[in-house]
């Protein structure tokens, strides 16, 4: 199927894009890479009157270092994130996770900001961004910006702190230089969303875990932190037994969906198993 | 209608399109380049894969207007002076197709893969082609074709 008719605009500046959003209100939809939006439009699950393409705004693309953070522009493609040396050095968890996101063709078009703004609870970028304590820079009407922490950015299913007439411009990722990282994704078929996935990154000294961050994908209506696991891991040796014991708490406080791929109990079980695998792999490098 | 200008298989084209027109429709219906095919409704199968500014994309999941000013290469633009592209030749030699429906996309994705990684392992080939589905071959001969095109030894089994 093809989308319903719409008017198309491709602004080349942020100001122009925000003005178009102000003018068209909830009749407009932003398109970045289109890898989530176009399937929705083609299925006619949504039919906006205006589609505003932010892909031609130069300033929204690219990855840079800024003090103790790396900054990823919203329209930077997954393929760029995957091969970027700054990301690999300071936020290895993103490199590990994006490797498992969709397939090569989708990664060439899909964007880091688009995946986060889309806020699919099964999306692969949310849990790593949450685990790394990402900060989201949102451009408001009137020229201002506001920065929202990861804990407040994800609001609900497909809902974030970005207002209808606002744009996500960049995401700041605090450097986690030297932290081990792993993304353990459980799927039945290639290039699809996870049934459950676990994002783990940790710092270890002399075989002891000194700090750990664990994010869960598809265990609720938003990505979640497994805080009980993080706390139990701290100060523990990175051994199979210690990690297994800590990860028993992985499903605490979660509210996973039940669907054709598995019911909620099955997902709770998966969360403990995948957490153990993710943490052990992260500890190994 | 929006006017777009782009390069397709080396030729400059300029056409009026509806903004909702997909790149694959543009290629097939406006330009008659039916070598690029549509195999699904969900952007899963990869049959429609073309190169957009040198990188593989699923042309059913890109608007034609998004390709404004870009360079598009389709399966029809791979052969040079009547000579098949080495990947096309390898697919032919290794019997990497049966019905052939997935083949244009498989070849375009294989070319992209080899551009990034000229000597991929078998595992890297399988992962690199994960966005392309084939319902006939069981993939083995496709993997062999990519190994052959990359000048590597083909595993026996
Ligand atoms: C076959 C297939 C397989 C996939 N597999 C996976 C997978 O395994 N894992 C996974 O995580 N994803 C997967 N995806 C989804 C996809 O890769 C991402 O969700 C996608 O990359 C989103 O980015 P985009 O730039 O394409 O966003 P778009 O589709 O352009 O936009 C998505 C939404 O975000 C909004 N938006 C985009 N950018 C901004 C911004 N800067 N500010 C405010 N709002 C914005 C849009 O209005 C829209 O509502 C798959 C998609 C397909 C088609
Ligand atoms: S037709 Fe484009 S992916 Fe199937
Ligand atoms: S050869 Fe028939 S689908 Fe691949």
Coordinates of C-alpha atoms and ligand atoms in Angstrom, one line a residue:
Chain A
X1 CA 0.0 0.0 0.0
X2 CA 1.0 3.6 -0.4
X3 CA 0.4 6.5 2.1
X4 CA -2.6 8.8 1.9
X5 CA -1.9 12.1 0.3
X6 CA 0.0 14.8 2.2
X7 CA 1.8 18.0 1.7
X8 CA 5.6 17.8 2.0
X9 CA 8.1 20.3 3.2
X10 CA 11.9 19.9 3.6
X11 CA 13.1 22.8 5.7
X12 CA 16.9 23.4 5.8
X13 CA 17.0 25.1 9.2
X14 CA 15.7 24.3 12.6
X15 CA 13.8 27.6 12.8
X16 CA 12.0 26.9 9.6
X17 CA 11.1 23.4 10.8
X18 CA 9.8 24.7 14.1
X19 CA 7.7 27.4 12.3
X20 CA 6.1 24.7 10.2
X21 CA 5.3 22.6 13.2
X22 CA 3.7 25.7 14.9
X23 CA 1.7 26.4 11.8
X24 CA 0.3 22.9 11.2
X25 CA 0.0 21.7 14.8
X26 CA -1.3 18.1 15.1
X27 CA -1.9 17.9 11.4
X28 CA 1.9 17.6 10.9
X29 CA 4.3 14.7 11.4
X30 CA 8.0 14.9 11.4
X31 CA 10.0 12.5 9.2
X32 CA 13.6 11.8 9.9
X33 CA 14.8 8.5 8.3
X34 CA 11.2 7.4 7.8
X35 CA 12.0 3.7 8.8
X36 CA 9.3 3.7 11.4
X37 CA 7.0 6.4 10.0
X38 CA 6.7 5.2 6.5
X39 CA 5.5 1.7 7.4
X40 CA 2.8 3.4 9.6
X41 CA 1.8 5.7 6.7
X42 CA 1.7 2.9 4.2
X43 CA -0.5 0.8 6.4
X44 CA -2.7 3.9 6.8
X45 CA -2.5 3.7 10.6
X46 CA -1.8 7.4 10.5
X47 CA -2.5 10.0 7.7
X48 CA -1.0 13.4 8.6
X49 CA -1.8 16.3 6.2
X50 CA 1.7 17.6 6.4
X51 CA 5.0 15.7 6.5
X52 CA 8.0 17.8 7.6
X53 CA 11.3 16.2 6.5
X54 CA 14.1 17.2 9.0
X55 CA 16.7 15.2 7.0
X56 CA 18.0 18.3 5.2
X57 CA 18.9 20.3 8.3
X58 CA 22.7 20.1 8.4
X59 CA 23.1 21.0 12.1
X60 CA 21.1 18.0 13.3
X61 CA 23.6 15.4 12.0
X62 CA 26.9 14.2 13.3
X63 CA 28.8 13.1 16.4
X64 CA 31.1 15.3 18.5
X65 CA 32.9 15.3 21.8
X66 CA 31.9 17.9 24.4
X67 CA 33.8 17.7 27.7
X68 CA 32.7 14.6 29.6
X69 CA 30.0 13.7 27.1
X70 CA 29.7 12.7 23.5
X71 CA 26.9 14.4 21.6
X72 CA 24.9 12.6 18.9
X73 CA 22.8 14.7 16.5
X74 CA 19.2 13.5 16.2
X75 CA 19.4 12.7 12.5
X76 CA 22.7 10.8 12.7
X77 CA 22.0 7.4 11.1
X78 CA 22.3 4.1 12.9
X79 CA 25.1 3.2 10.4
X80 CA 27.1 6.2 11.5
X81 CA 26.7 5.4 15.2
X82 CA 27.7 1.8 14.5
X83 CA 31.1 2.8 13.0
X84 CA 31.9 5.9 14.9
X85 CA 35.2 5.7 16.9
X86 CA 34.0 8.2 19.6
X87 CA 31.0 6.1 20.3
X88 CA 33.0 2.9 20.4
X89 CA 35.5 4.5 22.9
X90 CA 33.1 6.3 25.2
X91 CA 29.7 4.6 24.9
X92 CA 30.5 1.0 23.7
X93 CA 27.0 -0.1 24.8
X94 CA 25.5 1.9 21.9
X95 CA 27.9 0.3 19.4
X96 CA 27.0 -3.1 20.7
X97 CA 23.2 -2.5 20.6
X98 CA 22.9 -0.7 17.3
X99 CA 24.7 -3.6 15.6
X100 CA 21.6 -5.7 16.4
X101 CA 19.1 -3.0 15.3
X102 CA 17.1 -4.0 12.2
X103 CA 19.3 -4.7 9.1
X104 CA 22.0 -2.9 7.1
X105 CA 19.5 -1.2 4.8
X106 CA 17.3 0.1 7.6
X107 CA 20.5 1.3 9.5
X108 CA 21.5 3.3 6.5
X109 CA 18.3 5.4 6.7
X110 CA 17.0 5.2 10.2
X111 CA 18.3 7.8 12.7
X112 CA 19.4 7.7 16.3
X113 CA 17.0 10.5 17.3
X114 CA 14.1 9.0 15.3
X115 CA 14.4 5.7 17.0
X116 CA 14.4 7.4 20.5
X117 CA 11.6 9.8 19.6
X118 CA 9.5 6.9 18.3
X119 CA 9.8 5.3 21.7
X120 CA 8.7 1.8 20.7
X121 CA 9.1 -0.2 23.9
X122 CA 10.7 -3.0 21.8
X123 CA 13.1 -0.5 20.2
X124 CA 16.8 -1.3 20.7
X125 CA 18.1 2.2 21.4
X126 CA 16.0 3.1 24.5
X127 CA 17.5 0.7 27.1
X128 CA 21.1 1.6 26.2
X129 CA 20.3 5.3 26.3
X130 CA 18.6 4.9 29.7
X131 CA 21.5 2.8 31.0
X132 CA 24.0 5.4 29.9
X133 CA 22.1 8.2 31.5
X134 CA 21.5 10.0 28.2
X135 CA 20.3 13.6 28.2
X136 CA 17.9 14.7 25.5
X137 CA 18.1 18.2 24.1
X138 CA 14.7 19.4 22.8
X139 CA 14.2 22.6 20.7
X140 CA 11.1 24.5 21.8
X141 CA 8.9 27.1 20.1
X142 CA 10.4 30.6 20.5
X143 CA 14.1 29.6 20.1
X144 CA 14.7 28.0 23.5
X145 CA 15.9 24.5 24.3
X146 CA 15.5 22.3 27.3
X147 CA 17.4 19.2 28.4
X148 CA 15.5 16.2 29.7
X149 CA 17.1 13.3 31.6
X150 CA 16.6 9.7 30.4
X151 CA 14.4 8.9 33.4
X152 CA 11.9 11.6 32.3
X153 CA 12.2 11.3 28.6
X154 CA 10.3 8.0 28.1
X155 CA 6.7 8.7 29.2
X156 CA 4.7 5.7 27.8
X157 CA 4.2 3.5 24.8
X158 CA 5.3 5.6 21.8
X159 CA 5.3 8.7 24.0
X160 CA 8.2 10.9 25.1
X161 CA 8.8 14.3 26.6
X162 CA 9.0 15.9 23.1
X163 CA 5.9 18.1 22.6
X164 CA 4.0 18.1 19.3
X165 CA 5.5 21.3 18.2
X166 CA 9.0 20.5 19.4
X167 CA 12.0 18.7 18.0
X168 CA 14.7 16.5 19.5
X169 CA 17.9 18.0 18.3
X170 CA 20.7 16.0 20.0
X171 CA 21.4 13.5 22.7
X172 CA 24.2 13.9 25.1
X173 CA 25.8 10.6 26.4
X174 CA 28.0 10.9 29.5
X175 CA 31.3 9.2 28.7
X176 CA 31.7 5.7 30.0
X177 CA 35.3 5.3 28.9
X178 CA 36.7 1.9 29.7
X179 CA 33.4 0.4 30.7
X180 CA 32.7 -3.1 29.5
X181 CA 29.4 -3.4 27.5
X182 CA 27.1 -5.9 26.0
X183 CA 23.6 -6.0 24.4
X184 CA 21.9 -9.3 24.7
X185 CA 18.9 -9.5 22.3
X186 CA 16.5 -12.4 22.1
X187 CA 14.7 -12.8 18.8
X188 CA 13.2 -15.7 16.9
X189 CA 13.9 -14.3 13.4
X190 CA 16.7 -12.1 12.0
X191 CA 16.4 -8.3 11.7
X192 CA 13.4 -7.9 14.1
X193 CA 12.5 -6.2 17.3
X194 CA 13.5 -8.1 20.5
X195 CA 11.1 -10.3 22.5
X196 CA 13.3 -9.1 25.4
X197 CA 16.7 -7.5 25.4
X198 CA 19.2 -6.5 28.1
X199 CA 21.7 -3.7 27.8
X200 CA 24.5 -3.9 30.4
X201 CA 27.6 -1.7 30.9
X202 CA 29.9 -1.9 33.9
X203 CA 33.2 -0.9 35.4
X204 CA 35.3 -3.6 37.0
X205 CA 38.6 -3.3 39.0
X206 CA 40.6 -6.4 39.7
X207 CA 37.7 -8.7 39.0
X208 CA 35.3 -6.8 41.2
X209 CA 32.3 -4.9 39.7
X210 CA 32.5 -1.3 41.0
X211 CA 29.6 0.2 39.0
X212 CA 26.9 -1.3 36.8
X213 CA 24.1 -0.1 34.7
X214 CA 21.5 -2.5 33.3
X215 CA 18.6 -1.5 30.9
X216 CA 15.7 -3.6 29.8
X217 CA 14.0 -3.6 26.4
X218 CA 10.3 -4.7 26.0
X219 CA 9.7 -5.3 29.7
X220 CA 7.1 -2.6 30.1
X221 CA 5.6 0.4 28.2
X222 CA 9.0 2.2 28.3
X223 CA 12.6 1.1 28.6
X224 CA 13.5 0.3 32.2
X225 CA 16.5 0.3 34.5
X226 CA 17.0 -2.9 36.5
X227 CA 18.1 -1.0 39.6
X228 CA 17.9 -3.9 42.0
X229 CA 20.4 -5.8 39.7
X230 CA 22.7 -2.8 39.5
X231 CA 22.8 -2.4 43.3
X232 CA 23.4 -6.1 43.9
X233 CA 26.2 -6.2 41.4
X234 CA 28.1 -3.4 42.9
X235 CA 31.1 -4.8 44.9
X236 CA 30.5 -8.3 43.7
X237 CA 33.1 -10.4 41.9
X238 CA 32.4 -10.8 38.1
X239 CA 31.8 -14.5 38.5
X240 CA 29.0 -16.7 37.1
X241 CA 27.6 -17.5 40.6
X242 CA 27.6 -13.9 41.9
X243 CA 26.2 -12.5 38.6
X244 CA 23.5 -15.2 38.5
X245 CA 22.4 -14.4 42.0
X246 CA 22.3 -10.6 41.3
X247 CA 20.3 -11.1 38.1
X248 CA 17.5 -13.1 39.8
X249 CA 16.0 -9.6 40.5
X250 CA 16.0 -8.5 36.9
X251 CA 12.2 -8.6 36.5
X252 CA 11.5 -6.7 39.7
X253 CA 9.2 -3.8 39.1
X254 CA 8.6 -4.6 35.4
X255 CA 5.3 -5.0 33.6
X256 CA 6.1 -6.9 30.4
X257 CA 3.5 -7.5 27.7
X258 CA 2.0 -10.8 26.7
X259 CA 1.7 -11.4 23.0
X260 CA 2.2 -14.0 20.3
X261 CA 6.0 -14.2 21.1
X262 CA 5.5 -15.0 24.7
X263 CA 3.5 -14.2 27.8
X264 CA 4.6 -11.9 30.7
X265 CA 6.0 -14.7 32.8
X266 CA 8.1 -16.0 30.0
X267 CA 9.5 -12.5 29.5
X268 CA 10.3 -12.2 33.2
X269 CA 12.2 -15.4 33.0
X270 CA 14.0 -14.2 29.9
X271 CA 15.0 -11.0 31.7
X272 CA 16.9 -12.9 34.4
X273 CA 18.7 -15.2 31.9
X274 CA 19.5 -12.4 29.4
X275 CA 20.7 -10.1 32.2
X276 CA 23.1 -12.8 33.4
X277 CA 24.5 -13.3 29.9
X278 CA 24.7 -9.5 29.3
X279 CA 26.5 -8.8 32.5
X280 CA 29.0 -11.6 32.2
X281 CA 29.8 -10.6 28.6
X282 CA 30.1 -7.0 29.6
X283 CA 32.5 -8.0 32.4
X284 CA 34.6 -10.0 29.9
X285 CA 35.2 -6.9 27.8
Chain B
X1 CA 3.1 17.7 -7.1
X2 CA 6.7 18.3 -6.3
X3 CA 9.4 18.4 -8.9
X4 CA 12.4 16.2 -8.1
X5 CA 15.8 16.0 -9.9
X6 CA 18.2 13.1 -9.3
X7 CA 20.6 10.8 -11.0
X8 CA 19.4 7.2 -11.7
X9 CA 21.8 4.6 -13.0
X10 CA 24.0 7.4 -14.3
X11 CA 21.3 9.4 -16.1
X12 CA 19.9 12.7 -14.9
X13 CA 16.1 12.7 -14.5
X14 CA 13.6 15.3 -13.5
X15 CA 10.0 14.5 -12.8
X16 CA 6.9 15.8 -11.0
X17 CA 5.8 13.4 -8.3
X18 CA 3.2 13.2 -5.6
X19 CA 5.0 13.5 -2.2
X20 CA 3.5 10.2 -1.1
X21 CA 5.1 8.3 -4.0
X22 CA 7.6 5.7 -2.8
X23 CA 11.1 5.6 -4.4
X24 CA 10.4 2.1 -5.7
X25 CA 7.2 3.2 -7.4
X26 CA 9.1 6.1 -9.0
X27 CA 11.7 3.8 -10.4
X28 CA 9.2 1.3 -11.7
X29 CA 6.2 3.5 -12.8
X30 CA 7.8 6.8 -13.7
X31 CA 11.1 5.5 -15.1
X32 CA 10.1 2.0 -16.2
X33 CA 13.0 0.4 -14.3
X34 CA 11.1 -2.7 -13.4
X35 CA 14.3 -4.6 -12.5
X36 CA 13.7 -3.4 -8.9
X37 CA 10.8 -5.4 -7.5
X38 CA 8.4 -5.2 -4.6
X39 CA 8.1 -8.4 -2.5
X40 CA 6.3 -7.3 0.7
X41 CA 4.3 -4.6 2.4
X42 CA 6.3 -4.3 5.5
X43 CA 9.9 -3.4 4.5
X44 CA 11.1 -6.8 5.5
X45 CA 12.0 -8.7 2.4
X46 CA 14.7 -6.5 0.8
X47 CA 13.7 -7.3 -2.8
X48 CA 13.5 -3.6 -3.5
X49 CA 17.0 -2.8 -2.4
X50 CA 18.8 0.0 -4.4
X51 CA 21.8 2.2 -3.5
X52 CA 21.0 5.8 -2.5
X53 CA 24.2 7.9 -2.5
X54 CA 26.3 4.8 -2.4
X55 CA 24.5 3.0 0.5
X56 CA 21.8 0.3 0.3
X57 CA 18.3 1.2 1.2
X58 CA 14.9 -0.5 0.9
X59 CA 13.3 1.7 -1.8
X60 CA 9.8 0.8 -0.6
X61 CA 10.6 2.6 2.6
X62 CA 11.9 5.9 1.1
X63 CA 9.8 8.6 -0.4
X64 CA 10.8 9.7 -3.9
X65 CA 11.0 13.3 -2.7
X66 CA 13.6 12.2 -0.1
X67 CA 15.9 11.2 -3.0
X68 CA 15.9 14.8 -4.4
X69 CA 19.4 15.6 -5.5
X70 CA 20.7 12.1 -4.8
X71 CA 22.3 9.4 -6.9
X72 CA 20.4 6.2 -7.2
X73 CA 21.8 2.9 -8.5
X74 CA 19.5 0.0 -9.3
X75 CA 20.2 -3.5 -10.5
X76 CA 19.8 -2.2 -14.0
X77 CA 22.8 0.1 -13.5
X78 CA 25.3 -2.5 -12.4
X79 CA 26.4 -4.0 -15.7
X80 CA 29.1 -2.1 -17.6
X81 CA 29.3 -2.1 -21.5
X82 CA 27.3 -5.4 -21.6
X83 CA 29.5 -7.0 -19.0
X84 CA 27.8 -8.3 -15.9
X85 CA 29.0 -6.9 -12.6
X86 CA 31.2 -9.5 -10.8
X87 CA 28.5 -10.1 -8.2
X88 CA 25.9 -10.7 -11.0
X89 CA 28.3 -13.1 -12.7
X90 CA 28.9 -14.9 -9.4
X91 CA 25.2 -15.3 -8.8
X92 CA 24.9 -16.8 -12.3
X93 CA 27.8 -19.2 -11.9
X94 CA 26.9 -20.4 -8.4
X95 CA 23.2 -20.9 -9.2
X96 CA 22.3 -18.4 -6.5
X97 CA 18.8 -18.1 -7.7
X98 CA 15.7 -20.2 -8.4
X99 CA 12.7 -18.1 -9.1
X100 CA 14.9 -15.0 -9.1
X101 CA 12.5 -12.7 -7.3
X102 CA 14.8 -11.8 -4.5
X103 CA 17.8 -11.6 -6.8
X104 CA 17.9 -7.9 -7.6
X105 CA 17.8 -7.0 -3.9
X106 CA 20.2 -9.7 -2.9
X107 CA 22.7 -8.5 -5.5
X108 CA 22.4 -4.9 -4.5
X109 CA 22.8 -5.7 -0.8
X110 CA 25.8 -8.0 -1.6
X111 CA 27.5 -5.2 -3.6
X112 CA 27.0 -2.9 -0.6
X113 CA 28.3 -5.5 1.8
X114 CA 31.5 -6.0 -0.3
X115 CA 32.0 -2.3 -0.6
X116 CA 32.2 -2.1 3.2
X117 CA 33.9 -5.4 3.8
X118 CA 35.7 -6.8 0.7
X119 CA 36.6 -10.2 2.3
X120 CA 33.7 -11.1 4.5
X121 CA 33.5 -14.4 6.4
X122 CA 30.6 -16.7 5.9
X123 CA 29.0 -15.5 9.1
X124 CA 29.5 -11.8 8.0
X125 CA 27.8 -12.6 4.7
X126 CA 24.8 -14.2 6.4
X127 CA 24.5 -11.3 8.9
X128 CA 25.0 -8.7 6.1
X129 CA 22.2 -10.2 4.1
X130 CA 19.8 -10.5 7.1
X131 CA 17.5 -7.9 5.6
X132 CA 16.9 -9.9 2.4
X133 CA 14.6 -12.9 2.3
X134 CA 14.7 -15.7 -0.2
X135 CA 12.0 -18.3 -0.3
X136 CA 13.6 -20.7 -2.7
X137 CA 17.4 -21.2 -2.4
X138 CA 17.9 -21.8 1.3
X139 CA 20.7 -19.2 1.1
X140 CA 23.7 -21.5 0.7
X141 CA 24.3 -20.7 -3.0
X142 CA 23.8 -17.0 -2.3
X143 CA 26.5 -17.1 0.3
X144 CA 28.7 -19.1 -2.1
X145 CA 28.1 -16.5 -4.8
X146 CA 29.2 -13.6 -2.5
X147 CA 32.3 -15.6 -1.4
X148 CA 33.1 -16.2 -5.1
X149 CA 32.6 -12.6 -6.0
X150 CA 35.0 -11.6 -3.2
X151 CA 37.7 -13.9 -4.7
X152 CA 37.5 -16.2 -1.7
X153 CA 37.4 -19.9 -1.5
X154 CA 33.9 -21.4 -1.3
X155 CA 33.3 -23.8 1.5
X156 CA 32.8 -27.3 0.2
X157 CA 29.6 -28.7 1.9
Ligands
LIG1 C1 12.0 -4.1 8.7 C2 12.3 -3.2 9.9 C3 13.0 -3.8 11.0 C4 13.3 -3.0 12.1 N1 13.9 -3.6 13.1 C5 14.2 -2.8 14.3 C6 14.9 -3.4 15.3 O1 15.3 -4.5 15.3 N2 15.1 -2.6 16.4 C7 14.7 -1.3 16.5 O2 14.9 -0.6 17.5 N3 14.0 -0.7 15.4 C8 13.8 -1.5 14.3 N4 13.1 -0.9 13.3 C9 12.6 0.5 13.4 C10 13.6 1.5 12.9 O3 14.8 1.1 12.6 C11 13.7 2.7 13.9 O4 12.6 2.9 14.7 C12 13.9 3.9 13.0 O5 15.3 3.9 12.7 C13 13.4 5.2 13.6 O6 14.2 6.2 13.0 P1 13.8 7.1 11.8 O7 14.8 8.1 11.6 O8 13.6 6.2 10.6 O9 12.4 7.7 12.3 P2 11.1 8.1 11.5 O10 10.4 6.9 11.0 O11 11.4 9.2 10.5 O12 10.3 8.7 12.7 C14 9.8 7.9 13.8 C15 9.0 8.8 14.7 O13 9.8 9.7 15.4 C16 9.4 11.1 15.2 N5 10.7 11.8 15.0 C17 11.8 11.5 14.3 N6 12.8 12.3 14.5 C18 12.4 13.2 15.4 C19 13.0 14.4 16.0 N7 14.3 14.7 15.8 N8 12.2 15.1 16.9 C20 11.0 14.8 17.2 N9 10.3 13.7 16.6 C21 11.0 12.9 15.7 C22 8.6 11.0 13.9 O14 7.6 12.1 13.8 C23 7.9 9.7 14.0 O15 6.8 9.7 14.8 C24 12.9 -1.6 12.1 C25 12.2 -1.1 11.0 C26 11.9 -1.9 9.9 C27 11.2 -1.2 8.8
LIG2 S1 9.4 -4.6 -1.0 FE1 10.8 -3.4 0.1 S2 11.5 -4.6 1.7 FE2 10.0 -5.9 0.7
LIG3 S1 15.3 -17.2 -5.7 FE1 13.1 -17.3 -5.3 S2 13.0 -15.9 -3.6 FE2 15.1 -16.1 -3.8

